[in-house]
């Protein structure tokens, strides 16, 4: 079982809809969770990070964390064509003092006008 | 503004040559990381450092080395380049273990 799993997609949503991206992790010691956006040919760009159970909102983006079920999700409201990219989920664990990240394979999102 | 820069952005070289990729950050971050990204494999950790004189191997470290002589720089060296090392390389840094990593723009390396 992979340590961090994401659906590879592509996930296709119409413009203005809510895009829901999911990520599950296997290590219950995971403590910090990050979402990165990566446009084709570009570097990963941090969108959200979350440390505690519940929701964290930033503009059109909401990160949701459920440690009991070992999943973290990213919701994008009012999706725009410019949101079309690959979204990477990454986690760190309590056994990793230096913040070494474990990445999922990424989910490709396509927002259709 | 603080930033992290990688150089060169693109490089083509031949098998067997030594290649060094530069990474420089001005955030004064203790933690620095090197990744490679290939289709079908996602981001894979090559080497990382938690401070000056500290270096550690990641999951795909064979054929690569790093050194950390100051806080700002973590150069990645391919001792004898192989075609399997053709990839996009990203450098990243973070302040502490729980803080996010910030990535450089990447180096596209082709080994012929």
Short mmCIF file of C-alpha atoms in Angstrom, two decimals:
data_model
loop_
_atom_site.label_atom_id
_atom_site.label_comp_id
_atom_site.label_asym_id
_atom_site.label_seq_id
_atom_site.Cartn_x
_atom_site.Cartn_y
_atom_site.Cartn_z
CA UNK A 1 0.00 0.00 0.00
CA UNK A 2 1.33 3.41 -0.97
CA UNK A 3 1.88 5.79 1.92
CA UNK A 4 -0.05 8.64 0.33
CA UNK A 5 -2.70 7.87 -2.26
CA UNK A 6 -4.59 10.11 -4.62
CA UNK A 7 -6.86 9.39 -7.55
CA UNK A 8 -4.79 10.14 -10.64
CA UNK A 9 -7.75 11.53 -12.53
CA UNK A 10 -8.22 13.35 -14.70
CA UNK A 11 -11.01 14.94 -12.73
CA UNK A 12 -13.15 17.05 -15.01
CA UNK A 13 -15.56 19.69 -13.67
CA UNK A 14 -17.47 22.51 -15.38
CA UNK A 15 -16.53 26.10 -14.71
CA UNK A 16 -18.20 27.41 -11.56
CA UNK A 17 -18.61 23.97 -9.99
CA UNK A 18 -16.95 22.62 -6.83
CA UNK A 19 -13.93 20.42 -7.42
CA UNK A 20 -13.24 17.86 -4.70
CA UNK A 21 -9.77 16.33 -4.46
CA UNK A 22 -9.10 13.50 -2.03
CA UNK A 23 -6.01 12.04 -0.42
CA UNK A 24 -5.58 9.12 1.99
CA UNK A 25 -2.50 8.29 4.02
CA UNK A 26 -1.40 5.13 5.76
CA UNK A 27 0.73 6.38 8.68
CA UNK A 28 -1.30 7.35 11.74
CA UNK A 29 1.72 9.35 12.91
CA UNK A 30 1.19 11.84 10.07
CA UNK A 31 0.84 15.31 11.52
CA UNK A 32 1.23 17.99 8.84
CA UNK A 33 -0.66 18.01 5.56
CA UNK A 34 -0.06 20.09 2.47
CA UNK A 35 -1.69 20.70 -0.88
CA UNK A 36 0.43 21.85 -3.80
CA UNK A 37 -0.69 22.91 -7.26
CA UNK A 38 1.55 22.16 -10.22
CA UNK A 39 0.95 23.56 -13.68
CA UNK A 40 2.45 21.63 -16.57
CA UNK A 41 6.16 22.41 -16.86
CA UNK A 42 6.20 24.41 -13.63
CA UNK A 43 7.24 23.76 -10.03
CA UNK A 44 4.87 22.79 -7.20
CA UNK A 45 3.23 25.79 -5.56
CA UNK A 46 1.87 25.63 -2.01
CA UNK A 47 -1.89 26.22 -1.81
CA UNK A 48 -2.94 25.09 1.65
CA UNK A 49 -1.60 23.43 4.76
CA UNK A 50 -3.53 21.99 7.68
CA UNK A 51 -2.46 20.50 10.99
CA UNK A 52 -5.68 19.93 12.97
CA UNK A 53 -8.89 18.03 12.34
CA UNK A 54 -11.60 20.03 10.67
CA UNK A 55 -11.79 22.60 7.91
CA UNK A 56 -9.45 25.40 6.95
CA UNK A 57 -10.59 27.96 4.41
CA UNK A 58 -8.58 30.36 2.29
CA UNK A 59 -10.51 32.16 -0.41
CA UNK A 60 -12.00 29.62 -2.81
CA UNK A 61 -9.98 26.79 -1.25
CA UNK A 62 -10.94 24.65 1.73
CA UNK A 63 -8.76 21.92 3.19
CA UNK A 64 -10.47 19.24 5.28
CA UNK A 65 -8.65 16.86 7.60
CA UNK A 66 -10.00 13.76 9.30
CA UNK A 67 -7.23 11.98 11.19
CA UNK A 68 -9.50 9.18 12.43
CA UNK A 69 -10.31 8.21 8.85
CA UNK A 70 -6.83 9.17 7.61
CA UNK A 71 -7.88 11.39 4.78
CA UNK A 72 -7.37 14.96 3.75
CA UNK A 73 -9.29 16.71 1.00
CA UNK A 74 -9.16 19.93 -0.95
CA UNK A 75 -12.30 21.67 -2.16
CA UNK A 76 -12.13 24.33 -4.82
CA UNK A 77 -15.28 26.42 -5.06
CA UNK A 78 -16.30 28.33 -8.17
CA UNK A 79 -13.72 26.43 -10.21
CA UNK A 80 -12.03 28.39 -12.99
CA UNK A 81 -10.20 27.17 -16.10
CA UNK A 82 -7.04 28.61 -14.49
CA UNK A 83 -7.42 25.99 -11.74
CA UNK A 84 -6.65 23.27 -14.30
CA UNK A 85 -3.45 21.68 -12.98
CA UNK A 86 -2.14 18.68 -11.09
CA UNK A 87 -2.76 18.82 -7.34
CA UNK A 88 -0.26 17.10 -5.06
CA UNK A 89 -1.03 15.97 -1.54
CA UNK A 90 1.95 15.71 0.84
CA UNK A 91 2.31 14.68 4.49
CA UNK A 92 4.96 14.59 7.21
CA UNK A 93 5.04 12.34 10.27
CA UNK A 94 6.01 12.67 13.92
CA UNK A 95 8.97 10.38 13.16
CA UNK A 96 10.38 12.89 10.73
CA UNK A 97 11.70 15.87 12.66
CA UNK A 98 13.07 17.64 9.63
CA UNK A 99 9.86 17.82 7.65
CA UNK A 100 10.62 15.25 4.99
CA UNK A 101 7.51 15.17 2.80
CA UNK A 102 5.82 12.10 1.39
CA UNK A 103 3.98 12.99 -1.81
CA UNK A 104 1.05 11.37 -3.49
CA UNK A 105 1.13 10.83 -7.24
CA UNK A 106 -1.11 13.83 -7.84
CA UNK A 107 -4.61 14.34 -9.26
CA UNK A 108 -5.02 16.08 -12.59
CA UNK A 109 -7.89 18.56 -12.57
CA UNK A 110 -9.47 19.91 -15.73
CA UNK A 111 -11.98 22.75 -15.49
CA UNK A 112 -14.06 23.09 -18.66
CA UNK A 113 -15.37 26.54 -19.68
CA UNK B 1 11.71 39.18 -1.36
CA UNK B 2 13.23 35.95 -0.17
CA UNK B 3 13.39 33.25 -2.78
CA UNK B 4 14.91 29.97 -3.88
CA UNK B 5 16.75 29.82 -7.19
CA UNK B 6 18.03 26.90 -9.23
CA UNK B 7 20.60 26.96 -11.98
CA UNK B 8 20.89 26.12 -14.74
CA UNK B 9 17.25 25.92 -15.83
CA UNK B 10 18.10 23.56 -18.66
CA UNK B 11 21.17 21.41 -19.26
CA UNK B 12 22.17 18.82 -21.81
CA UNK B 13 25.20 16.66 -21.13
CA UNK B 14 26.73 13.32 -22.04
CA UNK B 15 26.84 10.08 -20.11
CA UNK B 16 29.81 9.76 -17.82
CA UNK B 17 30.26 13.47 -17.20
CA UNK B 18 30.05 15.06 -13.77
CA UNK B 19 27.18 17.50 -13.42
CA UNK B 20 26.40 19.93 -10.60
CA UNK B 21 23.02 21.58 -10.14
CA UNK B 22 22.90 24.66 -7.95
CA UNK B 23 20.27 25.60 -5.38
CA UNK B 24 20.38 28.87 -3.46
CA UNK B 25 17.80 30.14 -0.96
CA UNK B 26 17.62 33.48 0.79
CA UNK B 27 15.06 32.55 3.45
CA UNK B 28 17.73 31.38 5.88
CA UNK B 29 15.93 28.03 6.08
CA UNK B 30 17.66 25.18 7.87
CA UNK B 31 16.04 22.42 5.82
CA UNK B 32 16.79 21.88 2.14
CA UNK B 33 15.71 19.07 -0.17
CA UNK B 34 16.39 17.76 -3.66
CA UNK B 35 13.71 15.90 -5.66
CA UNK B 36 13.44 14.44 -9.10
CA UNK B 37 10.17 14.22 -10.96
CA UNK B 38 9.47 11.70 -13.68
CA UNK B 39 6.26 10.65 -15.41
CA UNK B 40 4.68 7.80 -13.51
CA UNK B 41 6.82 8.28 -10.41
CA UNK B 42 5.80 11.64 -9.03
CA UNK B 43 8.25 13.54 -6.81
CA UNK B 44 10.99 11.40 -5.32
CA UNK B 45 13.42 12.57 -2.66
CA UNK B 46 17.11 12.34 -3.57
CA UNK B 47 18.97 13.98 -0.67
CA UNK B 48 18.16 16.40 2.12
CA UNK B 49 19.88 18.51 4.74
CA UNK B 50 18.75 19.82 8.11
CA UNK B 51 21.60 22.28 8.50
CA UNK B 52 25.22 23.11 7.74
CA UNK B 53 27.39 20.00 7.45
CA UNK B 54 24.32 17.74 7.65
CA UNK B 55 23.30 15.60 4.66
CA UNK B 56 21.01 12.58 4.40
CA UNK B 57 20.05 10.10 1.71
CA UNK B 58 16.56 9.98 0.32
CA UNK B 59 14.79 7.16 -1.50
CA UNK B 60 16.69 7.54 -4.81
CA UNK B 61 20.17 8.68 -3.75
CA UNK B 62 22.35 6.29 -5.77
CA UNK B 63 24.56 8.22 -8.19
CA UNK B 64 23.97 11.57 -6.47
CA UNK B 65 25.73 13.51 -3.73
CA UNK B 66 25.22 16.80 -1.89
CA UNK B 67 27.22 18.99 0.44
CA UNK B 68 26.09 21.76 2.77
CA UNK B 69 28.84 24.24 3.59
CA UNK B 70 26.53 27.17 4.38
CA UNK B 71 22.85 27.77 5.10
CA UNK B 72 21.98 29.17 1.66
CA UNK B 73 23.28 26.51 -0.74
CA UNK B 74 22.76 22.81 -1.38
CA UNK B 75 24.40 21.80 -4.67
CA UNK B 76 23.47 18.42 -6.15
CA UNK B 77 26.22 16.51 -7.97
CA UNK B 78 25.83 13.64 -10.39
CA UNK B 79 29.23 11.97 -10.18
CA UNK B 80 28.99 10.12 -13.52
CA UNK B 81 25.82 11.02 -15.36
CA UNK B 82 23.65 8.19 -16.68
CA UNK B 83 20.74 8.34 -19.13
CA UNK B 84 18.44 7.12 -16.33
CA UNK B 85 19.13 10.41 -14.56
CA UNK B 86 17.42 12.42 -17.29
CA UNK B 87 14.68 14.16 -15.32
CA UNK B 88 13.38 17.40 -13.90
CA UNK B 89 15.07 18.29 -10.64
CA UNK B 90 13.51 20.45 -7.95
CA UNK B 91 15.12 22.00 -4.91
CA UNK B 92 12.99 22.98 -1.91
CA UNK B 93 13.49 24.49 1.53
CA UNK B 94 11.57 24.87 4.76
CA UNK B 95 12.15 26.66 8.05
CA UNK B 96 11.18 23.79 10.36
CA UNK B 97 9.87 20.25 10.12
CA UNK B 98 6.23 21.31 10.33
CA UNK B 99 6.43 24.29 7.99
CA UNK B 100 5.68 23.99 4.27
CA UNK B 101 8.41 23.45 1.74
CA UNK B 102 8.88 26.05 -0.98
CA UNK B 103 10.16 24.94 -4.35
CA UNK B 104 12.55 26.40 -6.88
CA UNK B 105 11.63 26.61 -10.56
CA UNK B 106 13.42 23.37 -11.40
CA UNK B 107 16.23 22.21 -13.67
CA UNK B 108 15.46 20.12 -16.74
CA UNK B 109 18.44 17.80 -17.24
CA UNK B 110 18.93 15.69 -20.35
CA UNK B 111 21.71 13.11 -20.48
CA UNK B 112 22.53 11.78 -23.92
#
